[in-house]
Amino acid sequence: MKRVGILALVATAAIGATPVNGMAQGTEEDVLGVVDALFDAMRAADSAAVRRLFHPELETLGSSGVREGLPIVRYGTVEGFIGSVGDHEPGALDERIGEPWIRVDDNLVTVFTPYEFYYKGNLSHCGVNVFHIARSEAEWLIVGLIDTRRREGCEEWLQ
């Protein structure tokens, strides 16, 4: 039943995934470059590269899931996330994303993308990332990030 709800949300997001106000295709490419750079930096265990992608005033990241049958939202600090990336060996963290859905309005972009997360080559979990990315002067930075996490049904998640 969870998958049906998520698929309905994905379908709703996909219907409205076109840029607003005729934003140039370059905006979407620039923003997806930020998303790709995050996962490349995670794979490289490069915490300095991860830090450069987040707005300096962003303090927390969220994760939504289910614990003991009840929905929960948990928060962690950006600094904690950055530190944990640097604590791993290169290649240990491998997040693979599916086709993104993108919403653009002026200098604010939301990117919704399914993912599978591999730890040391083994599938750990899957879910959806929701990025809020904003242009700050001449660069795009992550200003918000939350994800869902599940351990079941991941094998076909990105297919």
PDB file of C-alpha atoms in Angstrom:
ATOM      1  CA  MET A   1       0.000   0.000   0.000  1.00  0.00           C
ATOM      2  CA  LYS A   2       2.900   2.360   0.702  1.00  0.00           C
ATOM      3  CA  ARG A   3       4.111   1.939  -2.880  1.00  0.00           C
ATOM      4  CA  VAL A   4       0.689   2.980  -4.236  1.00  0.00           C
ATOM      5  CA  GLY A   5       0.799   6.206  -2.213  1.00  0.00           C
ATOM      6  CA  ILE A   6       4.329   6.961  -3.345  1.00  0.00           C
ATOM      7  CA  LEU A   7       3.503   6.211  -6.961  1.00  0.00           C
ATOM      8  CA  ALA A   8       0.521   8.566  -6.746  1.00  0.00           C
ATOM      9  CA  LEU A   9       2.797  11.276  -5.370  1.00  0.00           C
ATOM     10  CA  VAL A  10       5.355  10.617  -8.098  1.00  0.00           C
ATOM     11  CA  ALA A  11       2.666  10.797 -10.791  1.00  0.00           C
ATOM     12  CA  THR A  12       1.355  14.053  -9.367  1.00  0.00           C
ATOM     13  CA  ALA A  13       4.873  15.504  -9.310  1.00  0.00           C
ATOM     14  CA  ALA A  14       5.562  14.330 -12.856  1.00  0.00           C
ATOM     15  CA  ILE A  15       2.450  16.018 -14.240  1.00  0.00           C
ATOM     16  CA  GLY A  16       3.611  19.378 -12.986  1.00  0.00           C
ATOM     17  CA  ALA A  17       7.323  18.902 -13.615  1.00  0.00           C
ATOM     18  CA  THR A  18       7.718  21.503 -16.315  1.00  0.00           C
ATOM     19  CA  PRO A  19       9.548  24.732 -15.613  1.00  0.00           C
ATOM     20  CA  VAL A  20       7.441  27.715 -14.595  1.00  0.00           C
ATOM     21  CA  ASN A  21       7.730  31.103 -16.305  1.00  0.00           C
ATOM     22  CA  GLY A  22       9.662  29.651 -19.247  1.00  0.00           C
ATOM     23  CA  MET A  23      12.911  29.189 -17.312  1.00  0.00           C
ATOM     24  CA  ALA A  24      15.790  28.170 -19.526  1.00  0.00           C
ATOM     25  CA  GLN A  25      16.817  24.541 -19.817  1.00  0.00           C
ATOM     26  CA  GLY A  26      20.201  25.623 -18.424  1.00  0.00           C
ATOM     27  CA  THR A  27      18.621  26.200 -15.019  1.00  0.00           C
ATOM     28  CA  GLU A  28      17.540  22.573 -14.768  1.00  0.00           C
ATOM     29  CA  GLU A  29      20.952  21.386 -15.920  1.00  0.00           C
ATOM     30  CA  ASP A  30      22.721  23.639 -13.396  1.00  0.00           C
ATOM     31  CA  VAL A  31      20.532  22.418 -10.554  1.00  0.00           C
ATOM     32  CA  LEU A  32      20.934  18.758 -11.497  1.00  0.00           C
ATOM     33  CA  GLY A  33      24.668  19.450 -11.546  1.00  0.00           C
ATOM     34  CA  VAL A  34      24.412  20.324  -7.844  1.00  0.00           C
ATOM     35  CA  VAL A  35      22.555  17.062  -7.126  1.00  0.00           C
ATOM     36  CA  ASP A  36      25.072  15.013  -9.120  1.00  0.00           C
ATOM     37  CA  ALA A  37      27.981  16.833  -7.440  1.00  0.00           C
ATOM     38  CA  LEU A  38      26.603  15.868  -4.014  1.00  0.00           C
ATOM     39  CA  PHE A  39      26.512  12.173  -4.857  1.00  0.00           C
ATOM     40  CA  ASP A  40      29.919  12.325  -6.581  1.00  0.00           C
ATOM     41  CA  ALA A  41      31.385  13.961  -3.443  1.00  0.00           C
ATOM     42  CA  MET A  42      29.762  11.299  -1.257  1.00  0.00           C
ATOM     43  CA  ARG A  43      31.287   8.523  -3.391  1.00  0.00           C
ATOM     44  CA  ALA A  44      34.682  10.261  -3.118  1.00  0.00           C
ATOM     45  CA  ALA A  45      34.242  10.711   0.679  1.00  0.00           C
ATOM     46  CA  ASP A  46      35.046  14.394   0.051  1.00  0.00           C
ATOM     47  CA  SER A  47      33.438  16.295   2.919  1.00  0.00           C
ATOM     48  CA  ALA A  48      34.872  19.644   1.735  1.00  0.00           C
ATOM     49  CA  ALA A  49      33.118  19.240  -1.629  1.00  0.00           C
ATOM     50  CA  VAL A  50      29.875  18.323   0.151  1.00  0.00           C
ATOM     51  CA  ARG A  51      30.124  21.401   2.379  1.00  0.00           C
ATOM     52  CA  ARG A  52      30.434  23.721  -0.658  1.00  0.00           C
ATOM     53  CA  LEU A  53      27.063  22.504  -1.999  1.00  0.00           C
ATOM     54  CA  PHE A  54      24.998  23.503   1.053  1.00  0.00           C
ATOM     55  CA  HIS A  55      23.939  27.040   1.891  1.00  0.00           C
ATOM     56  CA  PRO A  56      25.984  28.101   4.940  1.00  0.00           C
ATOM     57  CA  GLU A  57      22.838  28.910   6.956  1.00  0.00           C
ATOM     58  CA  LEU A  58      21.218  25.487   6.434  1.00  0.00           C
ATOM     59  CA  GLU A  59      21.509  23.630   9.722  1.00  0.00           C
ATOM     60  CA  THR A  60      19.311  20.511   9.571  1.00  0.00           C
ATOM     61  CA  LEU A  61      18.372  17.741   7.161  1.00  0.00           C
ATOM     62  CA  GLY A  62      15.321  15.534   7.495  1.00  0.00           C
ATOM     63  CA  SER A  63      14.414  11.934   6.923  1.00  0.00           C
ATOM     64  CA  SER A  64      10.929  10.485   6.875  1.00  0.00           C
ATOM     65  CA  GLY A  65      10.145   6.871   7.498  1.00  0.00           C
ATOM     66  CA  VAL A  66       8.274   4.382   9.639  1.00  0.00           C
ATOM     67  CA  ARG A  67       9.340   3.077  13.010  1.00  0.00           C
ATOM     68  CA  GLU A  68       7.312   0.458  14.869  1.00  0.00           C
ATOM     69  CA  GLY A  69       4.486   0.962  12.381  1.00  0.00           C
ATOM     70  CA  LEU A  70       4.220   4.719  12.931  1.00  0.00           C
ATOM     71  CA  PRO A  71       5.336   7.499  10.580  1.00  0.00           C
ATOM     72  CA  ILE A  72       8.269   9.536  11.857  1.00  0.00           C
ATOM     73  CA  VAL A  73      10.416  12.443  10.766  1.00  0.00           C
ATOM     74  CA  ARG A  74      13.961  12.618  12.082  1.00  0.00           C
ATOM     75  CA  TYR A  75      16.410  15.485  11.776  1.00  0.00           C
ATOM     76  CA  GLY A  76      20.170  15.567  11.756  1.00  0.00           C
ATOM     77  CA  THR A  77      22.621  18.394  11.360  1.00  0.00           C
ATOM     78  CA  VAL A  78      24.240  19.314   8.083  1.00  0.00           C
ATOM     79  CA  GLU A  79      27.590  19.302   9.901  1.00  0.00           C
ATOM     80  CA  GLY A  80      26.927  15.762  11.108  1.00  0.00           C
ATOM     81  CA  PHE A  81      26.133  14.638   7.563  1.00  0.00           C
ATOM     82  CA  ILE A  82      29.230  16.344   6.157  1.00  0.00           C
ATOM     83  CA  GLY A  83      31.387  14.776   8.863  1.00  0.00           C
ATOM     84  CA  SER A  84      29.992  11.304   8.239  1.00  0.00           C
ATOM     85  CA  VAL A  85      30.814  11.548   4.526  1.00  0.00           C
ATOM     86  CA  GLY A  86      34.435  12.297   5.405  1.00  0.00           C
ATOM     87  CA  ASP A  87      34.528   9.424   7.901  1.00  0.00           C
ATOM     88  CA  HIS A  88      34.047   6.828   5.144  1.00  0.00           C
ATOM     89  CA  GLU A  89      36.498   5.437   2.667  1.00  0.00           C
ATOM     90  CA  PRO A  90      36.062   6.495  -0.975  1.00  0.00           C
ATOM     91  CA  GLY A  91      33.495   4.308  -2.709  1.00  0.00           C
ATOM     92  CA  ALA A  92      31.731   3.205   0.485  1.00  0.00           C
ATOM     93  CA  LEU A  93      28.736   5.556  -0.032  1.00  0.00           C
ATOM     94  CA  ASP A  94      26.997   5.172  -3.384  1.00  0.00           C
ATOM     95  CA  GLU A  95      23.614   6.794  -3.911  1.00  0.00           C
ATOM     96  CA  ARG A  96      22.080   6.120  -7.323  1.00  0.00           C
ATOM     97  CA  ILE A  97      19.197   8.288  -8.434  1.00  0.00           C
ATOM     98  CA  GLY A  98      16.385   7.746 -10.887  1.00  0.00           C
ATOM     99  CA  GLU A  99      14.707  10.199 -13.217  1.00  0.00           C
ATOM    100  CA  PRO A 100      14.212  13.531 -11.427  1.00  0.00           C
ATOM    101  CA  TRP A 101      11.069  15.658 -11.405  1.00  0.00           C
ATOM    102  CA  ILE A 102      11.920  19.337 -11.321  1.00  0.00           C
ATOM    103  CA  ARG A 103       9.868  22.411 -10.411  1.00  0.00           C
ATOM    104  CA  VAL A 104      11.350  25.842 -11.061  1.00  0.00           C
ATOM    105  CA  ASP A 105      10.122  29.232  -9.958  1.00  0.00           C
ATOM    106  CA  ASP A 106      12.507  32.139 -10.302  1.00  0.00           C
ATOM    107  CA  ASN A 107      15.555  31.314  -8.152  1.00  0.00           C
ATOM    108  CA  LEU A 108      14.002  28.407  -6.265  1.00  0.00           C
ATOM    109  CA  VAL A 109      13.973  24.837  -7.550  1.00  0.00           C
ATOM    110  CA  THR A 110      12.565  21.637  -6.073  1.00  0.00           C
ATOM    111  CA  VAL A 111      14.062  18.357  -7.271  1.00  0.00           C
ATOM    112  CA  PHE A 112      12.210  15.131  -6.409  1.00  0.00           C
ATOM    113  CA  THR A 113      14.094  11.967  -7.281  1.00  0.00           C
ATOM    114  CA  PRO A 114      13.882   8.286  -6.361  1.00  0.00           C
ATOM    115  CA  TYR A 115      17.125   6.691  -5.181  1.00  0.00           C
ATOM    116  CA  GLU A 116      18.834   3.508  -4.095  1.00  0.00           C
ATOM    117  CA  PHE A 117      21.618   3.728  -1.526  1.00  0.00           C
ATOM    118  CA  TYR A 118      24.492   1.245  -1.523  1.00  0.00           C
ATOM    119  CA  TYR A 119      26.938   0.914   1.338  1.00  0.00           C
ATOM    120  CA  LYS A 120      30.201  -0.806   0.455  1.00  0.00           C
ATOM    121  CA  GLY A 121      28.553  -2.299  -2.617  1.00  0.00           C
ATOM    122  CA  ASN A 122      25.482  -3.674  -0.828  1.00  0.00           C
ATOM    123  CA  LEU A 123      21.996  -2.263  -1.201  1.00  0.00           C
ATOM    124  CA  SER A 124      21.128  -0.597   2.105  1.00  0.00           C
ATOM    125  CA  HIS A 125      17.843   1.209   1.425  1.00  0.00           C
ATOM    126  CA  CYS A 126      15.860   3.197  -1.116  1.00  0.00           C
ATOM    127  CA  GLY A 127      13.397   6.053  -1.176  1.00  0.00           C
ATOM    128  CA  VAL A 128      12.897   9.543  -2.501  1.00  0.00           C
ATOM    129  CA  ASN A 129      15.041  12.662  -2.077  1.00  0.00           C
ATOM    130  CA  VAL A 130      13.425  16.095  -2.088  1.00  0.00           C
ATOM    131  CA  PHE A 131      15.945  18.880  -2.631  1.00  0.00           C
ATOM    132  CA  HIS A 132      15.238  22.590  -2.355  1.00  0.00           C
ATOM    133  CA  ILE A 133      17.943  24.429  -4.246  1.00  0.00           C
ATOM    134  CA  ALA A 134      18.190  28.210  -4.519  1.00  0.00           C
ATOM    135  CA  ARG A 135      20.398  30.572  -6.417  1.00  0.00           C
ATOM    136  CA  SER A 136      22.511  32.601  -4.040  1.00  0.00           C
ATOM    137  CA  GLU A 137      24.294  35.304  -6.018  1.00  0.00           C
ATOM    138  CA  ALA A 138      25.989  33.415  -8.873  1.00  0.00           C
ATOM    139  CA  GLU A 139      25.681  29.846  -7.584  1.00  0.00           C
ATOM    140  CA  TRP A 140      23.017  27.258  -6.829  1.00  0.00           C
ATOM    141  CA  LEU A 141      23.110  25.862  -3.274  1.00  0.00           C
ATOM    142  CA  ILE A 142      21.093  23.265  -1.398  1.00  0.00           C
ATOM    143  CA  VAL A 143      18.819  25.110   1.046  1.00  0.00           C
ATOM    144  CA  GLY A 144      16.735  22.111   2.130  1.00  0.00           C
ATOM    145  CA  LEU A 145      16.895  18.332   1.894  1.00  0.00           C
ATOM    146  CA  ILE A 146      14.649  15.567   3.195  1.00  0.00           C
ATOM    147  CA  ASP A 147      14.333  11.948   2.134  1.00  0.00           C
ATOM    148  CA  THR A 148      12.292   8.846   2.718  1.00  0.00           C
ATOM    149  CA  ARG A 149      13.911   5.536   3.561  1.00  0.00           C
ATOM    150  CA  ARG A 150      12.725   1.991   3.215  1.00  0.00           C
ATOM    151  CA  ARG A 151      14.456  -1.344   3.225  1.00  0.00           C
ATOM    152  CA  GLU A 152      11.807  -3.400   1.421  1.00  0.00           C
ATOM    153  CA  GLY A 153      10.870  -3.371  -2.248  1.00  0.00           C
ATOM    154  CA  CYS A 154      14.088  -1.677  -3.337  1.00  0.00           C
ATOM    155  CA  GLU A 155      15.161  -4.201  -5.950  1.00  0.00           C
ATOM    156  CA  GLU A 156      12.782  -2.782  -8.561  1.00  0.00           C
ATOM    157  CA  TRP A 157      12.684   0.781  -7.231  1.00  0.00           C
ATOM    158  CA  LEU A 158      14.597   2.494 -10.062  1.00  0.00           C
ATOM    159  CA  GLN A 159      13.398   0.206 -12.833  1.00  0.00           C
TER     160      GLN A 159
END
